[in-house]
CSV table of C-alpha atoms and ligand atoms in Angstrom, one decimal:
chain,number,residue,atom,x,y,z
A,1,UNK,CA,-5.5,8.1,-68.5
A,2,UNK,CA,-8.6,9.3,-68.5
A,3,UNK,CA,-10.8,10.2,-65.6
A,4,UNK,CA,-13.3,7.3,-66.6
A,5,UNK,CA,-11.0,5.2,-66.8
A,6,UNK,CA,-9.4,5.9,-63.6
A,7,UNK,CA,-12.7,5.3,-61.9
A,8,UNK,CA,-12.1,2.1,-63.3
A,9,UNK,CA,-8.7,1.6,-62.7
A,10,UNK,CA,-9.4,2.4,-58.7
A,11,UNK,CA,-12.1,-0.6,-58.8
A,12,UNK,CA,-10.0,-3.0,-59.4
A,13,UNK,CA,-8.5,-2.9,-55.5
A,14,UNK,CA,-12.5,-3.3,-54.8
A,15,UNK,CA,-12.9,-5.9,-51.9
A,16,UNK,CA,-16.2,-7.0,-51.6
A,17,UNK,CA,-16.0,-8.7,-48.3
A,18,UNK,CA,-14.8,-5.1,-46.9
A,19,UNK,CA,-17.9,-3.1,-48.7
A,20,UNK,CA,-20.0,-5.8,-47.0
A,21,UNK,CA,-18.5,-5.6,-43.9
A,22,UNK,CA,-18.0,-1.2,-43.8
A,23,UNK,CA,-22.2,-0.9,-45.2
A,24,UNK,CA,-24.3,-4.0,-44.3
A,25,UNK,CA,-23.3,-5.7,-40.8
A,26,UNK,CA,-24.0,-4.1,-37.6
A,27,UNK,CA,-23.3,-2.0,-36.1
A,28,UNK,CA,-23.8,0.5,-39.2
A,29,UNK,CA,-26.8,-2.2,-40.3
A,30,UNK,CA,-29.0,-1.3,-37.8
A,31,UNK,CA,-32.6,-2.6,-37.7
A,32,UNK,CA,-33.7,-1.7,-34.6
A,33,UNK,CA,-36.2,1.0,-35.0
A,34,UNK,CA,-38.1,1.9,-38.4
A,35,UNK,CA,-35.9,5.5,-38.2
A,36,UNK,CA,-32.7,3.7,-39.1
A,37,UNK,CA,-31.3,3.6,-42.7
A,38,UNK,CA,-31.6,0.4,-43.5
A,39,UNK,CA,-35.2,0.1,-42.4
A,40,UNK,CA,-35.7,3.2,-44.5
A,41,UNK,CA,-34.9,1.8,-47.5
A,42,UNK,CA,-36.2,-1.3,-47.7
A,43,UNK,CA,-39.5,0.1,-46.3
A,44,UNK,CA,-39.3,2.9,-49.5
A,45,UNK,CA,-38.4,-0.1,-52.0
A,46,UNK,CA,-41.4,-2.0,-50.4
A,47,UNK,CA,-43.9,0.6,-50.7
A,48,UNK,CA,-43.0,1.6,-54.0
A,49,UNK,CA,-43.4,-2.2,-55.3
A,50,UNK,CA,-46.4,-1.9,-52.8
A,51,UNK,CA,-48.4,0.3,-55.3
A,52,UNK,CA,-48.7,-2.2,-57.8
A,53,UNK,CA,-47.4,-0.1,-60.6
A,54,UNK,CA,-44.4,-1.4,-61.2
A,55,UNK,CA,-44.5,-5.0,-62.5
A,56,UNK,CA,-43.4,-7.1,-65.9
A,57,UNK,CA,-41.4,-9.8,-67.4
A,58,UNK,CA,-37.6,-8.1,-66.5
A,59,UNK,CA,-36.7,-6.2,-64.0
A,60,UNK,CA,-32.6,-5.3,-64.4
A,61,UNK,CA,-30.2,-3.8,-61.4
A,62,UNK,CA,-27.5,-2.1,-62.2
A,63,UNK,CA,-24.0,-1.8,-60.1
A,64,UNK,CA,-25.9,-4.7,-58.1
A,65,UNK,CA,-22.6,-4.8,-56.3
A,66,UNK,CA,-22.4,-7.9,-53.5
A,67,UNK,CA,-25.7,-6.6,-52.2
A,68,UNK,CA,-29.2,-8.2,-53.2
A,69,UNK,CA,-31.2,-6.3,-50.7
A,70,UNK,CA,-32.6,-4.2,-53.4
A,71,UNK,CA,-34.2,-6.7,-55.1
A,72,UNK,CA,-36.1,-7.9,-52.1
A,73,UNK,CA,-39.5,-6.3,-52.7
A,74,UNK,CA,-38.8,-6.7,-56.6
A,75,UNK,CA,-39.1,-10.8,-56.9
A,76,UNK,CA,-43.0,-10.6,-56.6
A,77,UNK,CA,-43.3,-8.4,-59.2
A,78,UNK,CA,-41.4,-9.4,-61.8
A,79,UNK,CA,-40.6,-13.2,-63.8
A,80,UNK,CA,-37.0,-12.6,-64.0
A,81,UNK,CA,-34.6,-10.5,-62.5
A,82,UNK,CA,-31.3,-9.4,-63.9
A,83,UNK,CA,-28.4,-8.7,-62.0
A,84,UNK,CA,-25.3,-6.8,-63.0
A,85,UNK,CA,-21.5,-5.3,-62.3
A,86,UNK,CA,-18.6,-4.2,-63.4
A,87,UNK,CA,-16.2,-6.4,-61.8
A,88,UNK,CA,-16.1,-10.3,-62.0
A,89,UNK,CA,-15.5,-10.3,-58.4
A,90,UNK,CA,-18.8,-9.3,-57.4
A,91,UNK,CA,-20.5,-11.0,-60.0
A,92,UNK,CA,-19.2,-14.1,-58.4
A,93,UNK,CA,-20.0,-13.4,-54.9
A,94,UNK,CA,-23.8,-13.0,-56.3
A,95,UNK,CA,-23.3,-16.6,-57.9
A,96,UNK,CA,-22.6,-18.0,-54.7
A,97,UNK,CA,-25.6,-16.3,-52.9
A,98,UNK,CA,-27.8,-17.8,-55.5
A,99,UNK,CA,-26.3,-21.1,-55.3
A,100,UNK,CA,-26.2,-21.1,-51.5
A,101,UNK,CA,-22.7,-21.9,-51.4
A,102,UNK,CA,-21.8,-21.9,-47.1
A,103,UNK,CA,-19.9,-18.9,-47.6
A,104,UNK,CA,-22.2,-16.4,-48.5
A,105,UNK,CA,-23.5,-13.4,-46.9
A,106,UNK,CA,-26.3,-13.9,-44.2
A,107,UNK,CA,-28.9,-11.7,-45.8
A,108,UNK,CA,-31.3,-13.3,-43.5
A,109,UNK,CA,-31.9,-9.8,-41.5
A,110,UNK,CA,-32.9,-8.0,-44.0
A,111,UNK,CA,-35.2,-10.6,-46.1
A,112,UNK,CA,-36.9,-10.8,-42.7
A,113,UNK,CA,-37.4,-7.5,-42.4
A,114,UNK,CA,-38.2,-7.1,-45.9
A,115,UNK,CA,-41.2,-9.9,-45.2
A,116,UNK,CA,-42.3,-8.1,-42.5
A,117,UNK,CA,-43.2,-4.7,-44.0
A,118,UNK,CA,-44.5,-6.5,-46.8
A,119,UNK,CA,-46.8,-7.9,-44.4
A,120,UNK,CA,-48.2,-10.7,-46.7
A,121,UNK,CA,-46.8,-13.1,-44.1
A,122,UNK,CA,-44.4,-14.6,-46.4
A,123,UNK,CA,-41.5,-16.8,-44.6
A,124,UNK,CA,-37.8,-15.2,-45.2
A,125,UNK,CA,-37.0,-18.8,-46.6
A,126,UNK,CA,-39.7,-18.8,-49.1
A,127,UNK,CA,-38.3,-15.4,-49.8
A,128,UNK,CA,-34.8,-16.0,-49.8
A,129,UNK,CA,-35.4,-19.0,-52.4
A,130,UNK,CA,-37.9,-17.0,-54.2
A,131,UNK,CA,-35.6,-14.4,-55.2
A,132,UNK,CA,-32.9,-17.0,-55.8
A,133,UNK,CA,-34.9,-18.4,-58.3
A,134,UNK,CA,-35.9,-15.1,-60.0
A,135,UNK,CA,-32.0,-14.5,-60.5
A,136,UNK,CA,-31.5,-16.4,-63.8
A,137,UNK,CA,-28.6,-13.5,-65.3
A,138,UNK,CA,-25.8,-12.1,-63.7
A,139,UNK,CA,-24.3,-10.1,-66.0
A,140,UNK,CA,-21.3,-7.4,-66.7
A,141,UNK,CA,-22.3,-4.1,-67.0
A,142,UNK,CA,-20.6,-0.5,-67.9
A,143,UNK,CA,-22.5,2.8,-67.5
A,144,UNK,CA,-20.0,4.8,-69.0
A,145,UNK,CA,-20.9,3.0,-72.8
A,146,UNK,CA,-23.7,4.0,-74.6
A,147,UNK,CA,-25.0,0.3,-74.6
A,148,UNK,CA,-23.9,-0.4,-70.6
A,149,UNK,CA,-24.4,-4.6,-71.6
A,150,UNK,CA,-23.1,-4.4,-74.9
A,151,UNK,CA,-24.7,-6.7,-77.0
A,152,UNK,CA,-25.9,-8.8,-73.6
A,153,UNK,CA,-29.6,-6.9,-73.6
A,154,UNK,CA,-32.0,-8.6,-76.0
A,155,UNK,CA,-34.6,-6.2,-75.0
A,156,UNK,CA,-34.7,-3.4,-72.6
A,157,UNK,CA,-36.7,-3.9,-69.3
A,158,UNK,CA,-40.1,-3.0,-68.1
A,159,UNK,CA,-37.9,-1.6,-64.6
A,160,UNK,CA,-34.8,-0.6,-63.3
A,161,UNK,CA,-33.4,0.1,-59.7
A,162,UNK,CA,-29.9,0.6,-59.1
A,163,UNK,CA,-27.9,1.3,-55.7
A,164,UNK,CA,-25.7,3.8,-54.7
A,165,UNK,CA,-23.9,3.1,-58.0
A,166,UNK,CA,-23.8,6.3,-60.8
A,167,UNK,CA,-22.3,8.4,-58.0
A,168,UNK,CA,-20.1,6.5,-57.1
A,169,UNK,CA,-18.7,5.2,-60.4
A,170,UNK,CA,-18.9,9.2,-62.2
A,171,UNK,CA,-16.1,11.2,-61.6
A,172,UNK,CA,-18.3,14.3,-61.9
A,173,UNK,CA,-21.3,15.7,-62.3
A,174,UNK,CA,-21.6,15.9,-66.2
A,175,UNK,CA,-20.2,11.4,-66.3
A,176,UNK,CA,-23.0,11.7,-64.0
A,177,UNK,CA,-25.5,12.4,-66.2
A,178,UNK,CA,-24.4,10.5,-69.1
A,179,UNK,CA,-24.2,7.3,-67.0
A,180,UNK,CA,-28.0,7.7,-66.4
A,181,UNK,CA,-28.6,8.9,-70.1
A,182,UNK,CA,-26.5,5.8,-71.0
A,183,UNK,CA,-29.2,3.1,-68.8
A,184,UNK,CA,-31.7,4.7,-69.7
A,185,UNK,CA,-31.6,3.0,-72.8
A,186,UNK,CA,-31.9,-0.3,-71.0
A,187,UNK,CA,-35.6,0.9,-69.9
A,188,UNK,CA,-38.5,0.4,-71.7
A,189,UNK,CA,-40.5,3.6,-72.4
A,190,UNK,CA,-43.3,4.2,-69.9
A,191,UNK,CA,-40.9,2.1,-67.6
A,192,UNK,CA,-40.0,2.2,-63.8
A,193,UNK,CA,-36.8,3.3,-62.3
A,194,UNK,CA,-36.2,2.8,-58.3
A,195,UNK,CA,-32.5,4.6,-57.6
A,196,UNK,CA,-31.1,5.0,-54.1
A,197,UNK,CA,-27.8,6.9,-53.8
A,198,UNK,CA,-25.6,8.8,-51.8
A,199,UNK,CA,-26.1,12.2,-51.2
A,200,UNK,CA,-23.1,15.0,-50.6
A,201,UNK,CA,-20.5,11.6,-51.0
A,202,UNK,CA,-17.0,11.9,-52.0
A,203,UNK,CA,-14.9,8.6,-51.1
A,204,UNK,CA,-15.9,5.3,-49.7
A,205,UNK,CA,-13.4,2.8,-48.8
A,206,UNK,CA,-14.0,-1.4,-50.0
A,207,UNK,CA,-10.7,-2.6,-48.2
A,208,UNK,CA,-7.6,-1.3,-49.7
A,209,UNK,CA,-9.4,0.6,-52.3
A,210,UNK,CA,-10.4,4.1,-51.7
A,211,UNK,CA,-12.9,5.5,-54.3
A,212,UNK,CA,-13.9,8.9,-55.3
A,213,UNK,CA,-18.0,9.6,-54.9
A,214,UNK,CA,-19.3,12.5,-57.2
A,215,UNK,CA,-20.8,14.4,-54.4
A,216,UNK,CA,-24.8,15.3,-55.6
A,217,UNK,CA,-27.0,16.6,-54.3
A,218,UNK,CA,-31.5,16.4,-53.9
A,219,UNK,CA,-31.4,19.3,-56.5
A,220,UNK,CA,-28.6,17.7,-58.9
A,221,UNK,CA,-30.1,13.9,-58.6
A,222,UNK,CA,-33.6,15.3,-60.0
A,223,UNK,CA,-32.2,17.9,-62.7
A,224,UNK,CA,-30.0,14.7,-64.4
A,225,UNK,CA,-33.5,12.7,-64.0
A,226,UNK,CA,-34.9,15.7,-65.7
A,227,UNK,CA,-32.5,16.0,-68.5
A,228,UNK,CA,-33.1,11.9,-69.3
A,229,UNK,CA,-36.5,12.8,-69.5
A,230,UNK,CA,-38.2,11.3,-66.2
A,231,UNK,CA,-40.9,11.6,-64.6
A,232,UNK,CA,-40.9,12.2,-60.9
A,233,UNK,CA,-43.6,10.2,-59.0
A,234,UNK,CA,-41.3,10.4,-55.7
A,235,UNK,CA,-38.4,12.0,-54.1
A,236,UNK,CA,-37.6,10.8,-50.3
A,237,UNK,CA,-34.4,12.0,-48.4
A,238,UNK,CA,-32.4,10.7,-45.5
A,239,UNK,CA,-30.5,12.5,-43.3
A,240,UNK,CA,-27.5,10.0,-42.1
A,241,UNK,CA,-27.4,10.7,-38.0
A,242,UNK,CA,-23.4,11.6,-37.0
A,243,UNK,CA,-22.8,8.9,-35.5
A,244,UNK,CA,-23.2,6.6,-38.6
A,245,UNK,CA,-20.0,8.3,-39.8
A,246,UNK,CA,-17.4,6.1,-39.0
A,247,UNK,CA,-14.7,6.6,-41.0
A,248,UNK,CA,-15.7,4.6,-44.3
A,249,UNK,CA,-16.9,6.9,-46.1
A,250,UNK,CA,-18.2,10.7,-45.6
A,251,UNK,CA,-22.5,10.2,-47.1
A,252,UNK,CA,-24.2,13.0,-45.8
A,253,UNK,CA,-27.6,11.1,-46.6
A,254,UNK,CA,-29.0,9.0,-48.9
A,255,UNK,CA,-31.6,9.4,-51.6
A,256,UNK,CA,-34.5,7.7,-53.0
A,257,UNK,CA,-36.3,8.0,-56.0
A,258,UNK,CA,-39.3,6.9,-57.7
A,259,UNK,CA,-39.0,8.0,-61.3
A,260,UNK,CA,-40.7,7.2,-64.7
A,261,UNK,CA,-39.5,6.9,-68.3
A,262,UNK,CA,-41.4,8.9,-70.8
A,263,UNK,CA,-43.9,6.0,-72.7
A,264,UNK,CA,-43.2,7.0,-76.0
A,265,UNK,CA,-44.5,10.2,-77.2
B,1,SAM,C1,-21.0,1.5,-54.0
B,1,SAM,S1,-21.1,0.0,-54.9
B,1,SAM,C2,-22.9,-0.3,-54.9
B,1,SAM,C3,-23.2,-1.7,-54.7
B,1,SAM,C4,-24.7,-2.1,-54.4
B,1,SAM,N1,-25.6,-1.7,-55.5
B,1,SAM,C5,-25.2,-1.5,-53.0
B,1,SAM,O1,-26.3,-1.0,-53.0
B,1,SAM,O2,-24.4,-1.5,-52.1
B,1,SAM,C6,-20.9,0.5,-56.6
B,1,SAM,C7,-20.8,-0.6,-57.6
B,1,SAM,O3,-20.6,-0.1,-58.9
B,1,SAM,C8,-19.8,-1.0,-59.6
B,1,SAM,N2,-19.2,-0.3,-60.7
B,1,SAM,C9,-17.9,0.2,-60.8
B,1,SAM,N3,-17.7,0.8,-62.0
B,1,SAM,C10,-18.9,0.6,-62.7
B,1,SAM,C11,-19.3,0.9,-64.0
B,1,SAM,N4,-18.5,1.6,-64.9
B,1,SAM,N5,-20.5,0.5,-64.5
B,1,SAM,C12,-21.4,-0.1,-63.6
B,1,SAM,N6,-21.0,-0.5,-62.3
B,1,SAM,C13,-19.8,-0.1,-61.9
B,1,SAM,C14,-18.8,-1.5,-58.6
B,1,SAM,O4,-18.2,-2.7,-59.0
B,1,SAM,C15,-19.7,-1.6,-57.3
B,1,SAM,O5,-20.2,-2.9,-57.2
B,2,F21,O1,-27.5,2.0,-46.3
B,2,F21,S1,-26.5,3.0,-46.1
B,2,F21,O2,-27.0,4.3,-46.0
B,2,F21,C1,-25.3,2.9,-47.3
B,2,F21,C2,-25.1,1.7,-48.0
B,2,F21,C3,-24.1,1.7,-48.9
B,2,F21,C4,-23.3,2.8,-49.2
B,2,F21,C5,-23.5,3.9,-48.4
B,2,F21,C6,-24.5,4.0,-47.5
B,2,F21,C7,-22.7,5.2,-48.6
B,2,F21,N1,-21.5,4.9,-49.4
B,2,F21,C8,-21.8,4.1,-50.6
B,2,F21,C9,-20.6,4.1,-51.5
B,2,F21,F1,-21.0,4.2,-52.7
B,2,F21,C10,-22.3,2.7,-50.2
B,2,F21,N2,-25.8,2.7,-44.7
B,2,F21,C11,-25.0,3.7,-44.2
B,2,F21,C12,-25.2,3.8,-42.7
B,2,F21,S2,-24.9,2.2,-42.0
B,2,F21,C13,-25.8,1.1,-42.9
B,2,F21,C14,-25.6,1.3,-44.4
């Protein structure tokens, strides 16, 4: 089997209530002061949306996950978003957040949050159902083909953002750069491209699943950037504090980037 499709093969233990439980409820999901991780990163989504260069009719996320957090700061910005995994089960855990089925996750904290550094004074419900409405396409997705939607994409996006996703889905460093080469070409030139990731990773666990993490680091995330060609408008780093190590997983930090495609020469 190849080491691809190992990566692949490990997934499909993935338990989404788990992931949820191990990255995005407290007391790992910590809002409390500005310093915290979570805070950071919706704050560096926010303020990259914030500048008003990155707008248009499609925005796509891929390796969305369970998680929509990252597409908080994205709904005002774009018509519609697009969502996408690799595995059907978190696909339908999104389709019952936008349905607001009673079993979904309470995302509430953080689309508060979210509103609040935005400080347009929007209400988390307006939010909440704003974004809900945005999500018209939840879709499956492959970074490891050369066409990661197949025949899915009618045209590529004006933005990306993506989540902690090409590290951990690359079983090293060279995967790691084709899965970026590979959605790249679901960018439009001269198009945005918000990625967060882990830095110095190498396993997370998602319930019975344990996954390998293609440990990367500031220097490696910006030299595969460089090789698909990006531009660089910003580079932010977090340092995870010790005691944020809990056993799920072994992130050093996390990164986020502000990059640019190339418009076409
Ligand atoms: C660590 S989770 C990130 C989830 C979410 N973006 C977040 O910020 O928490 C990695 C995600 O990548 C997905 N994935 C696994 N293999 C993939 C592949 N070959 N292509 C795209 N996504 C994949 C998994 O199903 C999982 O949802
Ligand atoms: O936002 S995080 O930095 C975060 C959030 C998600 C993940 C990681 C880290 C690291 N492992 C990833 C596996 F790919 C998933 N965070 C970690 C500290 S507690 C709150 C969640």
């Amino acid at each position: 089997m190849s080491s691809i499709a190992a990566v692949g093969e490990s997934y499909q233990k993935f338990n989404p209530r788990a992931y949820l439980q191990n990255n995005y409820m407290p007391p790992r999901a910590d809002f409390s002061s500005e310093d915290c991780v979570v805070p950071w990163k919706l704050r560096c989504l926010a303020e990259a949306f914030a500048t008003g260069d990155i707008h248009g009719r499609t925005l796509i996320d891929v390796g969305s996950g369970p998680t929509i957090y990252q597409l908080l700061s994205a709904c005002d910005h774009f018509e519609e978003i697009v969502a996408t995994d690799y595995l059907e089960v978190n696909r339908e855990v999104l389709r019952r957040w936008v349905q607001n089925e009673p079993d979904g996750f309470d995302w509430s904290p953080y689309i508060k949050h979210a509103c609040r550094i935005e400080g347009k004074g929007e209400q988390w419900k307006e939010k909440e159902q704003k974004l809900r409405g945005k999500l018209r396409q939840i879709l499956p997705i492959d970074v490891h083909q050369p066409e990661p939607l197949g025949s899915q994409l009618c045209q590529p996006a004006d933005a990306l953002v993506s989540t902690f996703c090409l590290e951990a889905v690359s079983p090293d460093r060279p995967s790691f750069e084709r899965a970026l080469r590979n959605v790249t070409t679901l960018l439009q030139p001269g198009g945005h491209f918000l990625l967060i990731g882990a830095l110095e990773e190498s396993f997370y666990l998602a319930g019975e699943a344990k996954l390998s993490v293609v440990p990367v680091s500031e220097a490696d995330v910006k030299e595969a950037l460089r090789k698909s060609g990006y531009h660089i408008h910003d580079f932010r780093a977090y340092l995870m504090p010790p005691g944020l190590k809990i056993g799920v997983d072994d992130v050093s930090g996390v990164f986020f980037v502000h990059a640019q495609k190339p418009p076409v020469a």
